[in-house]
Amino acid sequence: MLQRKVDTQRMQADARTIRENINRARGYLRRDDIYRCIEAANDALVLKSTSSTLGRGRSEVDLLLVEMCDEFSRHPRVVEFLQSIGVSRVPLLRYKAGDETLLIKRLMALRIKMEEVEQRAREREEKLQASQMAQWLQLGQANLEQKNFPKGKVYLRRVVETFGTEPDVIREVGRLFYEAGLHAEAAEMFALAIEQTPNDQVAWRMAIDTSEAMGEFKKAESLYLDALKIFGGHHLTYLNIAKFYLKWHRKDDAYDYAQRALDLDPELAEAKAIRDKLAG
C-alpha cells in the first residue's frame, strides 16, 4: 500500500510538472519568445518521455501536448521562419504519444537553425555598420582636411551618435578634431571617451594635451590630478606634470613633481634637469 501511494504521488507530481512546463511554453509563445518556448516545451516532452506512467493524468497531458504542438506549428514567426529556409513541412510538430523523442529532436534542430540564421544576419549587419562607420570617418576627415569644418563635423558627430558605444570610436573622432585644430570639439569628445571608459589612458593624455593647447591650464591641472587618482603615481607621469607646471610658470609645483619623479627613478635625466634648474 505504501509503495502504491508513493507511485501515485510521483505520477501526480510528474503530471503537474509537465502541465506547468506546457503552460510556460504556451505563455512564451503568446509573447513571441520562441527560444524560451522551445526550452519549456522540451522540458515537458523530456519528462513525458521518461515517465513510464502518469495514471489518470495521462489523458489530460496528452491533450495539452497536442494543443501546444498545434499552436507552436501555427505560430506566425515559426511559419515565416520555416518558409524562409525552404521547409514546407506542415505542421512541424504533431503530437502522438510515443513520439516525444522525435519532437524533441525537431525542436532542437529548429533552435539550432534559427540561431545560425540570426548569427549570419548579425554578421551581415556588423559588416554593413563597419563599412558605414569607415565611410563617415573618411568623409569627416577629408572635409576637415579641406577646411570644410561644418560638413566634417556633421559626419564625425554622426559617427559618435550612431557608433559611439563601440570601443575607441569617440576617442578617434576626438583625435581627428584635435588634428584639425578644433580643440573645443576635441575636448568634448575626449571627455565623453573618459566618461565611457575611465581607464583609457590615451583618452586622458589627449584630453590633457587638448586643454594645454587651448591654454586652459586649470583644466589640464584638474585632469592630471584626477588621472593620478585613477592610475596612481608613475615616474613619467610625475615628470609630465613637472614639465606642465614649468610651462605654467608654477616653479614650486614643477620642482615638487620633478622630485617625486626622481624618488621613483633617480636616473631620470629630464627630471634632474628640471630640479637642478629650479634649485639654482
Tab-separated table of C-alpha atoms in Angstrom, residues 6 28 38 59 87 114 123 162 170 179 183 189 203 211 214 219 229 244 253:
chain	number	residue	atom	x	y	z
A	6	VAL	CA	4.409	6.727	-3.348
A	28	TYR	CA	6.187	32.256	-24.008
A	38	ILE	CA	11.259	25.686	-27.062
A	59	SER	CA	-5.047	11.794	-20.986
A	87	VAL	CA	10.882	23.977	-45.186
A	114	MET	CA	17.258	29.771	-36.001
A	123	GLU	CA	27.415	39.298	-39.025
A	162	THR	CA	25.493	56.034	-34.283
A	170	ILE	CA	34.686	58.584	-29.611
A	179	GLU	CA	44.498	67.263	-35.572
A	183	HIS	CA	40.182	71.888	-29.878
A	189	MET	CA	34.975	64.038	-27.379
A	203	ALA	CA	41.972	59.499	-23.842
A	211	SER	CA	43.423	71.548	-22.600
A	214	MET	CA	43.601	75.719	-25.572
A	219	LYS	CA	41.507	72.262	-16.648
A	229	LYS	CA	43.761	59.144	-8.542
A	244	PHE	CA	53.418	71.099	-17.330
A	253	ASP	CA	54.968	72.720	-8.129
